[in-house]
Each structure stands twice: as structure tokens, then as C-alpha cells.
Short mmCIF file of C-alpha atoms and ligand atoms in Angstrom, two decimals:
data_model
loop_
_atom_site.label_atom_id
_atom_site.label_comp_id
_atom_site.label_asym_id
_atom_site.label_seq_id
_atom_site.Cartn_x
_atom_site.Cartn_y
_atom_site.Cartn_z
CA MET A 109 136.60 -153.80 67.51
CA ILE A 110 136.64 -149.65 67.38
CA ASP A 111 136.44 -147.52 70.16
CA LYS A 112 136.55 -149.54 72.99
CA ARG A 113 138.94 -147.57 75.38
CA GLU A 114 138.11 -146.88 78.99
CA ARG A 115 136.61 -143.27 79.46
CA PRO A 116 135.91 -141.38 82.62
CA VAL A 117 132.37 -141.39 83.57
CA ASP A 118 130.21 -139.51 85.69
CA ALA A 119 128.75 -142.45 88.14
CA ALA A 120 126.26 -140.50 89.88
CA PRO A 121 122.57 -140.47 88.48
CA ARG A 122 121.29 -137.22 86.42
CA LEU A 123 117.80 -136.76 85.39
CA TRP A 124 117.20 -133.75 83.03
CA ARG A 125 113.75 -133.32 83.18
CA ASN A 126 111.13 -130.79 81.27
CA ALA A 127 112.84 -131.59 77.99
CA ARG A 128 111.81 -132.40 74.86
CA LEU A 129 113.42 -135.55 72.96
CA ALA A 130 114.75 -136.08 69.34
CA THR A 131 115.17 -139.69 70.45
CA PHE A 132 116.06 -140.77 66.82
CA ALA A 133 114.92 -144.13 67.97
CA PRO A 134 114.43 -146.63 65.45
CA GLY A 135 110.69 -147.67 64.95
CA LEU A 136 109.78 -143.93 66.18
CA PRO A 137 108.52 -141.76 63.10
CA GLY A 138 110.85 -138.76 61.85
CA ILE A 139 113.30 -137.39 64.81
CA GLY A 140 111.84 -139.74 67.05
CA ALA A 141 110.25 -136.87 68.86
CA ILE A 142 108.95 -136.87 72.69
CA GLU A 143 107.26 -133.81 74.28
CA ASP A 144 107.51 -133.84 77.63
CA GLY A 145 110.47 -136.15 77.78
CA ALA A 146 112.97 -137.08 80.52
CA LEU A 147 116.05 -138.31 80.37
CA LEU A 148 118.10 -140.30 83.54
CA ALA A 149 121.79 -141.12 83.21
CA ARG A 150 123.84 -143.30 85.11
CA SER A 151 127.58 -144.35 85.04
CA GLY A 152 127.90 -142.40 81.93
CA ARG A 153 125.26 -144.21 80.04
CA ILE A 154 121.30 -143.80 79.44
CA VAL A 155 118.89 -145.76 81.60
CA PHE A 156 115.58 -144.21 80.45
CA ALA A 157 114.60 -141.96 77.57
CA GLY A 158 111.13 -141.25 77.01
CA PRO A 159 107.89 -139.74 78.49
CA ALA A 160 108.48 -138.56 82.19
CA SER A 161 105.06 -139.94 82.83
CA ALA A 162 106.55 -143.09 81.98
CA LEU A 163 109.42 -142.86 84.71
CA ALA A 164 109.20 -144.66 88.14
CA ASP A 165 109.61 -142.30 90.90
CA GLU A 166 111.74 -144.65 92.49
CA ALA A 167 114.40 -144.29 89.62
CA VAL A 168 115.13 -141.45 89.74
CA ASP A 169 115.86 -141.59 93.74
CA GLY A 170 119.01 -139.22 94.44
CA ALA A 171 119.48 -138.19 90.62
CA GLN A 172 120.78 -134.74 90.58
CA VAL A 173 118.02 -132.82 88.80
CA VAL A 174 118.62 -130.87 85.84
CA ASP A 175 115.82 -128.70 84.34
CA CYS A 176 116.18 -127.97 80.89
CA ALA A 177 113.01 -125.36 80.72
CA GLY A 178 111.35 -127.14 77.51
CA ARG A 179 114.99 -127.42 75.70
CA TRP A 180 115.53 -129.89 72.80
CA ILE A 181 117.75 -132.62 73.48
CA THR A 182 119.44 -134.37 70.37
CA PRO A 183 121.87 -137.05 70.83
CA GLY A 184 125.45 -135.55 70.65
CA LEU A 185 126.40 -134.77 67.16
CA VAL A 186 128.93 -137.08 65.17
CA ASP A 187 131.07 -136.27 62.64
CA CYS A 188 132.20 -139.00 60.92
CA HIS A 189 134.74 -137.93 58.32
CA THR A 190 137.06 -135.51 59.18
CA HIS A 191 140.93 -134.69 58.42
CA ILE A 192 141.02 -132.66 61.05
CA VAL A 193 144.87 -133.45 61.71
CA HIS A 194 147.38 -131.42 59.50
CA GLY A 195 149.53 -128.93 59.21
CA GLY A 196 149.09 -125.48 57.37
CA THR A 197 146.49 -124.54 55.20
CA ARG A 198 145.92 -124.20 51.18
CA ALA A 199 144.71 -120.72 51.15
CA ARG A 200 146.72 -120.05 48.07
CA GLU A 201 144.92 -122.56 46.31
CA PHE A 202 141.79 -121.65 46.98
CA ALA A 203 142.55 -118.47 45.29
CA MET A 204 144.20 -120.52 42.29
CA ARG A 205 141.05 -122.09 41.71
CA LEU A 206 139.18 -118.77 41.85
CA ASP A 207 141.32 -117.80 39.00
CA GLY A 208 140.56 -120.68 36.93
CA ALA A 209 142.84 -123.77 37.87
CA SER A 210 140.81 -126.92 38.59
CA TYR A 211 141.38 -128.96 41.67
CA GLU A 212 142.76 -132.10 39.73
CA GLU A 213 145.56 -129.70 37.65
CA ILE A 214 146.52 -128.43 41.37
CA ALA A 215 146.96 -132.13 42.37
CA ARG A 216 148.74 -133.30 39.50
CA ALA A 217 151.28 -130.02 39.61
CA GLY A 218 152.74 -131.27 43.19
CA GLY A 219 150.01 -128.98 44.96
CA GLY A 220 147.15 -130.25 46.98
CA ILE A 221 147.44 -133.07 48.71
CA LEU A 222 151.34 -132.97 48.71
CA SER A 223 151.51 -129.75 49.68
CA THR A 224 149.93 -130.39 52.91
CA VAL A 225 151.74 -133.62 53.18
CA ARG A 226 154.93 -131.28 53.24
CA ASP A 227 153.25 -129.02 55.98
CA THR A 228 152.04 -132.16 57.85
CA ARG A 229 155.53 -133.92 58.03
CA ALA A 230 157.01 -130.47 58.98
CA LEU A 231 155.00 -131.07 62.56
CA ASP A 232 155.45 -133.66 65.51
CA VAL A 233 152.85 -135.17 67.37
CA GLU A 234 152.61 -132.28 69.56
CA GLY A 235 152.66 -129.52 66.66
CA LEU A 236 149.64 -131.61 65.06
CA VAL A 237 147.67 -131.63 68.29
CA ALA A 238 147.92 -127.99 68.53
CA ALA A 239 147.15 -127.38 64.91
CA ALA A 240 144.09 -129.57 65.13
CA LEU A 241 142.81 -128.29 68.30
CA PRO A 242 141.06 -124.97 67.13
CA ARG A 243 139.28 -126.87 64.68
CA LEU A 244 138.30 -129.68 67.12
CA ASP A 245 137.11 -126.74 69.51
CA ALA A 246 134.60 -125.38 66.93
CA LEU A 247 133.41 -128.71 66.26
CA LEU A 248 132.89 -129.41 70.02
CA ALA A 249 131.03 -125.64 70.49
CA GLU A 250 128.47 -127.00 68.18
CA GLY A 251 127.83 -130.00 70.08
CA VAL A 252 129.86 -132.86 68.45
CA THR A 253 130.85 -135.39 70.76
CA THR A 254 131.98 -138.26 68.53
CA ILE A 255 134.61 -137.53 65.77
CA GLU A 256 136.38 -139.34 63.21
CA MET A 257 139.95 -138.54 62.58
CA LYS A 258 141.84 -139.65 59.43
CA SER A 259 145.36 -140.20 58.63
CA GLY A 260 146.44 -139.29 54.67
CA TYR A 261 148.74 -136.29 54.96
CA GLY A 262 151.82 -138.04 56.10
CA LEU A 263 152.03 -140.66 53.38
CA SER A 264 154.99 -142.09 55.38
CA GLY A 265 154.97 -144.79 58.00
CA ALA A 266 156.09 -142.48 60.65
CA SER A 267 154.21 -139.44 59.43
CA GLU A 268 151.05 -141.38 59.37
CA ILE A 269 151.56 -142.73 62.88
CA ALA A 270 152.16 -139.59 64.03
CA MET A 271 148.75 -138.26 62.58
CA LEU A 272 147.27 -141.31 64.22
CA ARG A 273 149.21 -140.60 67.54
CA ALA A 274 147.62 -136.79 67.55
CA ALA A 275 144.01 -137.93 66.80
CA ARG A 276 144.77 -140.31 70.16
CA ALA A 277 146.33 -137.51 71.99
CA LEU A 278 143.18 -135.49 70.94
CA ASP A 279 140.69 -137.84 72.72
CA ASP A 280 142.71 -136.91 75.89
CA ARG A 281 142.79 -133.61 75.83
CA ARG A 282 139.38 -132.96 75.15
CA ARG A 283 136.35 -134.52 76.23
CA VAL A 284 135.11 -136.01 73.17
CA ARG A 285 135.40 -139.79 71.54
CA VAL A 286 137.63 -140.07 68.62
CA VAL A 287 137.90 -142.71 66.17
CA THR A 288 140.62 -143.31 63.95
CA SER A 289 141.12 -143.98 60.17
CA TRP A 290 144.64 -145.20 58.24
CA LEU A 291 144.07 -143.75 55.26
CA ALA A 292 147.71 -143.89 53.79
CA ALA A 293 146.05 -144.51 50.21
CA HIS A 294 145.08 -141.03 50.10
CA ALA A 295 147.96 -140.05 47.44
CA THR A 296 151.27 -141.18 46.29
CA PRO A 297 154.23 -139.20 47.73
CA PRO A 298 156.70 -138.11 45.30
CA ASP A 299 159.18 -140.51 45.95
CA TYR A 300 156.71 -143.41 45.03
CA ALA A 301 155.29 -141.19 42.25
CA GLY A 302 154.25 -143.61 39.28
CA ARG A 303 155.06 -146.72 41.87
CA ASN A 304 151.79 -147.40 43.45
CA ASP A 305 152.17 -150.59 44.03
CA ALA A 306 155.83 -150.31 45.86
CA TYR A 307 154.12 -147.34 47.96
CA LEU A 308 151.42 -149.90 48.86
CA ASP A 309 154.07 -152.89 49.57
CA GLU A 310 156.92 -150.48 51.68
CA VAL A 311 154.24 -148.25 53.24
CA VAL A 312 150.88 -148.23 53.58
CA LEU A 313 150.41 -152.12 54.17
CA PRO A 314 153.59 -152.41 56.81
CA GLY A 315 152.30 -148.90 58.52
CA LEU A 316 148.79 -150.24 58.47
CA ALA A 317 150.16 -153.72 60.43
CA GLN A 318 152.61 -151.40 62.98
CA ALA A 319 149.99 -148.46 63.40
CA HIS A 320 147.17 -151.49 64.60
CA ALA A 321 149.79 -153.36 66.96
CA GLU A 322 149.96 -150.09 68.61
CA GLY A 323 146.13 -149.68 68.78
CA LEU A 324 146.03 -146.64 66.82
CA VAL A 325 143.46 -147.67 63.99
CA ASP A 326 139.91 -148.18 64.27
CA ALA A 327 139.12 -148.68 60.53
CA VAL A 328 140.72 -148.42 57.27
CA ASP A 329 140.11 -146.04 54.71
CA GLY A 330 141.17 -144.83 50.96
CA PHE A 331 141.08 -142.68 48.11
CA CYS A 332 139.70 -144.56 44.98
CA GLU A 333 140.38 -141.89 42.07
CA GLY A 334 142.17 -141.40 38.67
CA ILE A 335 144.68 -138.99 41.01
CA ALA A 336 144.57 -141.40 43.68
CA PHE A 337 144.49 -145.44 43.70
CA SER A 338 142.77 -147.78 41.35
CA PRO A 339 139.77 -150.23 42.64
CA ALA A 340 142.66 -153.12 42.35
CA GLU A 341 145.22 -151.21 44.70
CA ILE A 342 142.27 -150.30 47.43
CA ALA A 343 141.43 -154.23 47.17
CA ARG A 344 145.13 -154.98 48.27
CA VAL A 345 144.55 -152.51 51.36
CA PHE A 346 141.20 -153.88 52.14
CA ASP A 347 142.54 -157.71 51.97
CA ALA A 348 145.05 -156.48 54.47
CA ALA A 349 142.43 -154.76 56.62
CA ARG A 350 140.43 -157.77 56.47
CA ALA A 351 143.58 -159.93 57.15
CA LEU A 352 143.63 -157.57 60.39
CA GLY A 353 139.91 -157.73 61.75
CA LEU A 354 139.47 -154.29 60.82
CA PRO A 355 136.54 -152.47 58.86
CA VAL A 356 136.71 -150.70 55.94
CA LYS A 357 135.44 -147.55 54.13
CA LEU A 358 136.48 -145.34 51.08
CA HIS A 359 136.28 -141.84 49.00
CA ALA A 360 134.34 -143.13 46.59
CA GLU A 361 132.99 -141.90 42.86
CA GLN A 362 134.09 -138.33 44.39
CA LEU A 363 135.28 -136.81 40.84
CA SER A 364 134.61 -139.82 38.61
CA ASN A 365 133.13 -143.41 38.45
CA LEU A 366 135.56 -145.70 39.08
CA GLY A 367 133.25 -148.35 40.63
CA GLY A 368 134.81 -147.91 44.19
CA ALA A 369 131.77 -147.88 46.25
CA ALA A 370 130.59 -151.28 44.90
CA LEU A 371 134.08 -152.52 45.61
CA ALA A 372 133.50 -151.11 49.21
CA ALA A 373 130.34 -152.76 49.71
CA SER A 374 131.59 -156.41 48.31
CA TYR A 375 134.10 -155.77 51.44
CA GLY A 376 131.36 -154.95 53.80
CA ALA A 377 132.17 -151.16 54.23
CA LEU A 378 131.12 -149.22 56.69
CA SER A 379 130.54 -146.10 54.54
CA ALA A 380 131.38 -145.03 51.10
CA ASP A 381 131.85 -141.33 50.87
CA HIS A 382 131.31 -138.41 48.32
CA LEU A 383 129.71 -140.27 45.90
CA GLU A 384 128.51 -137.39 43.55
CA HIS A 385 129.74 -139.66 40.20
CA LEU A 386 127.64 -143.14 42.01
CA ASP A 387 125.77 -145.38 39.48
CA GLU A 388 122.55 -147.48 40.18
CA ALA A 389 125.17 -150.66 40.25
CA GLY A 390 126.81 -149.13 43.17
CA ILE A 391 123.89 -147.79 44.71
CA ALA A 392 122.40 -151.56 44.55
CA ALA A 393 125.60 -152.83 46.09
CA MET A 394 125.41 -150.42 49.00
CA ALA A 395 122.07 -151.34 49.56
CA ARG A 396 122.72 -154.95 49.53
CA ALA A 397 125.90 -154.65 51.77
CA GLY A 398 123.95 -151.89 54.30
CA THR A 399 127.07 -149.69 53.28
CA VAL A 400 126.09 -146.26 54.73
CA ALA A 401 126.64 -143.43 52.08
CA VAL A 402 128.56 -140.27 53.67
CA LEU A 403 127.33 -137.16 52.03
CA LEU A 404 130.00 -134.09 51.79
CA PRO A 405 128.81 -131.28 50.65
CA GLY A 406 131.32 -129.08 51.88
CA ALA A 407 133.96 -130.78 49.59
CA PHE A 408 130.99 -130.55 46.49
CA TYR A 409 130.61 -126.53 47.73
CA THR A 410 134.31 -125.99 47.88
CA LEU A 411 135.05 -127.48 44.48
CA ARG A 412 131.90 -125.83 43.25
CA GLU A 413 131.36 -128.93 41.60
CA THR A 414 127.91 -129.47 39.73
CA ARG A 415 127.27 -132.96 39.88
CA LYS A 416 125.27 -133.92 42.89
CA PRO A 417 125.19 -137.25 44.70
CA PRO A 418 121.96 -139.65 44.04
CA VAL A 419 119.82 -138.71 47.17
CA ALA A 420 116.72 -139.85 46.00
CA ALA A 421 117.82 -142.88 44.35
CA LEU A 422 119.98 -143.57 47.70
CA ARG A 423 116.90 -143.20 49.69
CA ALA A 424 114.82 -144.99 47.80
CA ALA A 425 117.03 -147.65 47.62
CA GLY A 426 116.86 -147.97 51.46
CA VAL A 427 121.01 -146.88 52.01
CA PRO A 428 121.72 -145.32 55.06
CA ILE A 429 122.88 -141.44 54.69
CA ALA A 430 125.24 -139.67 56.80
CA VAL A 431 126.47 -136.28 56.44
CA ALA A 432 129.97 -134.91 57.64
CA THR A 433 132.24 -131.94 57.22
CA ASP A 434 135.25 -133.67 55.51
CA CYS A 435 137.25 -130.94 57.68
CA ASN A 436 140.28 -130.83 55.24
CA PRO A 437 142.63 -127.76 53.92
CA GLY A 438 141.88 -128.58 50.62
CA SER A 439 138.31 -129.27 49.35
CA SER A 440 136.36 -128.93 52.48
CA PRO A 441 137.64 -126.11 55.00
CA LEU A 442 134.93 -126.74 57.18
CA THR A 443 134.47 -126.61 61.10
CA SER A 444 130.77 -126.90 61.26
CA LEU A 445 128.47 -129.62 61.33
CA LEU A 446 125.59 -127.56 61.64
CA LEU A 447 126.61 -125.70 58.09
CA ALA A 448 127.36 -129.14 56.34
CA MET A 449 123.40 -130.02 57.30
CA ASN A 450 122.06 -127.09 56.17
CA MET A 451 124.35 -127.36 52.96
CA ALA A 452 123.04 -131.20 52.83
CA ALA A 453 119.75 -129.87 52.83
CA THR A 454 119.93 -126.87 50.50
CA LEU A 455 122.15 -128.54 48.22
CA PHE A 456 121.83 -131.88 47.72
CA GLU A 457 117.82 -131.65 48.86
CA LEU A 458 118.36 -134.16 51.89
CA PRO A 459 115.06 -133.55 53.66
CA VAL A 460 115.56 -131.77 57.43
CA ASP A 461 114.63 -134.89 59.30
CA ALA A 462 117.24 -136.86 57.17
CA CYS A 463 119.62 -133.95 57.77
CA LEU A 464 119.49 -134.04 61.73
CA ALA A 465 119.47 -138.53 61.23
CA GLY A 466 122.64 -138.25 59.22
CA ALA A 467 125.05 -136.04 61.79
CA THR A 468 123.52 -138.60 64.87
CA ARG A 469 121.98 -142.06 64.08
CA GLU A 470 123.46 -142.69 60.76
CA ALA A 471 126.90 -141.24 61.12
CA ALA A 472 127.34 -143.07 64.18
CA ARG A 473 126.34 -146.28 61.82
CA ALA A 474 128.65 -145.23 59.72
CA LEU A 475 131.64 -145.61 62.14
CA GLY A 476 130.19 -148.76 63.37
CA LEU A 477 128.87 -147.33 66.75
CA LEU A 478 125.38 -147.66 66.66
CA ASP A 479 125.38 -149.69 69.55
CA GLU A 480 127.15 -147.32 71.58
CA ILE A 481 125.82 -143.66 70.35
CA GLY A 482 123.92 -142.09 68.09
CA THR A 483 120.31 -142.14 69.46
CA LEU A 484 118.61 -141.55 72.82
CA GLU A 485 117.69 -145.07 74.02
CA ALA A 486 118.56 -146.85 77.04
CA GLY A 487 121.69 -148.47 77.49
CA LYS A 488 123.60 -146.58 75.07
CA ALA A 489 126.48 -143.89 76.19
CA ALA A 490 124.70 -140.49 77.90
CA ASP A 491 126.59 -137.95 74.96
CA LEU A 492 124.02 -135.43 74.57
CA ALA A 493 123.59 -131.99 73.12
CA ILE A 494 121.08 -129.70 74.43
CA TRP A 495 120.00 -126.93 72.14
CA ASP A 496 118.03 -123.45 72.78
CA VAL A 497 115.90 -124.18 69.57
CA GLU A 498 112.29 -124.32 69.20
CA SER A 499 112.19 -127.23 67.10
CA PRO A 500 115.69 -129.54 66.32
CA ALA A 501 114.62 -128.38 62.63
CA GLU A 502 116.15 -124.71 63.31
CA LEU A 503 119.84 -126.82 63.64
CA VAL A 504 119.30 -127.15 59.62
CA TYR A 505 117.65 -124.00 58.81
CA ARG A 506 120.17 -121.53 60.57
CA ILE A 507 123.15 -120.27 59.00
CA GLY A 508 126.18 -119.59 60.93
CA PHE A 509 124.25 -119.86 64.45
CA THR A 510 124.86 -122.24 67.23
CA PRO A 511 122.04 -122.17 69.28
CA LEU A 512 124.21 -124.98 72.07
CA HIS A 513 123.39 -125.02 75.51
CA ALA A 514 125.24 -127.68 76.86
CA ARG A 515 127.24 -130.61 75.76
CA ILE A 516 127.28 -133.72 77.66
CA VAL A 517 129.92 -136.47 77.39
CA ALA A 518 129.48 -140.03 79.25
CA GLY A 519 126.95 -138.23 81.67
CA ARG A 520 128.92 -135.49 82.40
CA GLU A 521 128.05 -131.70 81.53
CA ILE A 522 130.81 -129.44 79.63
CA ALA A 523 130.05 -126.04 79.06
CA PRO A 524 130.01 -125.14 75.52
N1 DI6 B 167 138.69 -136.44 48.91
C1 DI6 B 167 138.39 -135.09 49.32
O1 DI6 B 167 138.31 -134.50 49.47
C2 DI6 B 167 140.16 -134.67 50.64
N2 DI6 B 167 140.63 -136.06 50.46
C3 DI6 B 167 139.76 -136.70 49.37
O2 DI6 B 167 139.97 -137.89 49.26
C4 DI6 B 167 140.64 -134.01 49.85
C5 DI6 B 167 142.08 -133.65 50.37
C6 DI6 B 167 142.85 -132.61 50.26
O3 DI6 B 167 142.47 -131.75 49.03
O4 DI6 B 167 143.52 -132.46 50.84
FE1 FE B 168 137.65 -137.38 53.04
#
């Protein structure tokens, strides 16, 4: 269902040799490292990723050879949670928060998400594309090859759809895979204040049906929170998604605990995201359902939260953990997935290897794309990042430094 659009591929076989591979292949420990590695791609797909000694000579006949000079190759990075399509900034609110106003106070006073809604509605599709492109380019320059983009700042049928059209246009404009989420249940627009059910009936649900009919929706998201939508309201959105055969995900337990993660898990959600206030019952429900926990340390940092997501308990329960930027103008004006990994390590104590897996394999899982991307394994898309580092741990450890050597999408190299 997700992301099955045709993409241009490089048909010619290409061999990256003299490389070190961080494969993240299941069955290999840690990052799945292979020294003296080689990676062969044909028609945009990996046909071999492993020790050079195991690659048959005849397999590489006619391949264009790239000498990696010992550089590391990882799967292309995957940013599985962004609100990158939007108008305006919220720099003024940032200053207000530093003066003591809380995020919730600003939201309840008509600022917050609703101020971005005003700036987003003011732009047409082309304006939204132009506004998002510099942010997208910042992520691509760090080796991102797949990015999720949400609606959620239009809050009318037409403007939510415009946001997703912009996301699809960005997919055409750059060599990157874009995955979309319908997030009309993000905030209640002023004309529906206090009437969430009417907003669902008149905007969220009919808009979803229309956007889906236009092929604009890969998954359905919501914001389950006191300042947004209740579990019962989110359940109505998820029922509609299920009827359309669309996977769901949820912003859950960010500012309080409403049981959103358990609700999402009961719908077999791909992911539950944020999770600072997640409890034991929510963890158990996510573990049973295989729902990925998406950590968004940029929002935790920006809002100067003190309660951390229960990372140790999630890991002990075997819940897969992804890391994403949450790139948005209010709570996470972050366009660096490398910094998000660093923050997940430093702020949330996520181990370094888990941070790396969280921005590759587990982020792919969170998008329902693990069969296609996220590891270096034969059969998957040849989406790669090549790095000038001594070890992949450096990608997590450095702050504000991007050692990207090359970015490859569907086997074709794009200068960083
Ligand atoms: N949680 C968040 O952190 C973002 N959305 C959400 O549901 C914030 C959105 C914003 O403040 O503009
Ligand atoms: Fe978000």
C-alpha cells in the first residue's frame, strides 16, 4: 500500500568495493558490520552486500566500479516523522517560551499550531514546496534517502490536501522517497472550537477519503492529547483508516498520558511517537502489537521537557525504537537527523548502535517499508549513504558535523 510509486532507477550494475558496511541485517550483531565489504547494485536494487571475498567474479562483470577507499556505507538514513511541509516560523513563540509561557498556554491562546495553520493556508502548493525545499535539502545533505511528511497545518479539506500535494511534488523535485501521512486530527481549527466531532465529520473524515482517492495518503496519523483529540475521537479516525485499508500511527503520550499508545497498538499501528508519558500498560501493548516507538528528542529538547520516554523499559520489552527529527516550526525546528541521533543518545541514553538502527532499519519499520529499505541486504532498494568516518559511532557522537561523502538513491549517486 505504501510508497509503491515508480521511480527512475539506474539500470547499469555498479560495484562499491573496498568499503566497510554497516548492514543492520537481522542476524548480525550490533550494526551488522562487515569489514572488507563490497556492495553490488543493479537496476536500483542491492544484489549483493557482504564480504568482498564472497562475491563471485562473474557477478561483477560489466559493473562500474567505485573504490570507497575504506569508507563506511550505511543504509540511506530514514526520517520517519516530520512536519516539514508548512508555512512560516514560530521564532516569536520561542522567545515567549523563554520568557516563561508554556507550550500549552501558547496553544490555548490561539498561537502554537494555529499560528502555523494561518501561515500554511496562505500558501498554495508551489509556495509550500518552496518553503519546504531548504529544510528538505538540509536533511538530504546528511544522507537522508527516505522521509515521511505529514499534513496537519491546513485543518481544512483543501489545505490539508494541498500539503500532501506539496509532499508528492517534493518527491518529484528531489531524489528522495517521500512517504505521506494524513494528520488532519492535529488540532481543532478556530471555526470548530469545542466541536471536535463536527470537525471529524465535516473535515477530517471526508478529507481523508478524498485525499486517499487521489493517491495522496500512505498512512493516517493523529495527535492524542488534552489540547488536541481524545482517544475516542482518534478511534473514529482510525476506524476510517482501517475501512480504507490504510495503516495508522499516533502522536501519543507527549505531554500527558491518555492511553494513546495502547489505543494505537490495538489498531496494529505502525508506530506510536513521542511517548514521554508512556506507562507499563502502553509498553506491553506496543510490544504485543509490534508497534515501533519513535523517539523525538528534538521536541523534548525544544520544549525543555524533563520527563523522558521510558527507553530502558521499551528496550527490555523488545519494542523496536526509531529516532526522527519531528521537523516542525513549533516544538522541533530541527533539520538534522544526525543531531536527533546525538540527542537520543545524550538525552535519552539510547545506546549508540540503537541510535544508528533507529535512523535506518527501525525507521524503515516505522514506515512499513522494511521490505524495501533500511538495511543493506540483497533484494532491497540500493539507497545508501557513504561516510568519511572511522566508525559509524562518529555519526552519533559529533555535533553539527556532516561527514557525508555520497548519497545514493535507487543505485544512482547524487553529490551530497
Ligand atoms: N506534537 C508535536 O510536537 C508537534 N505536533 C504534535 O502533535 C508540534 C506541532 C507544533 O507545535 O506546530
Ligand atoms: Fe510530530
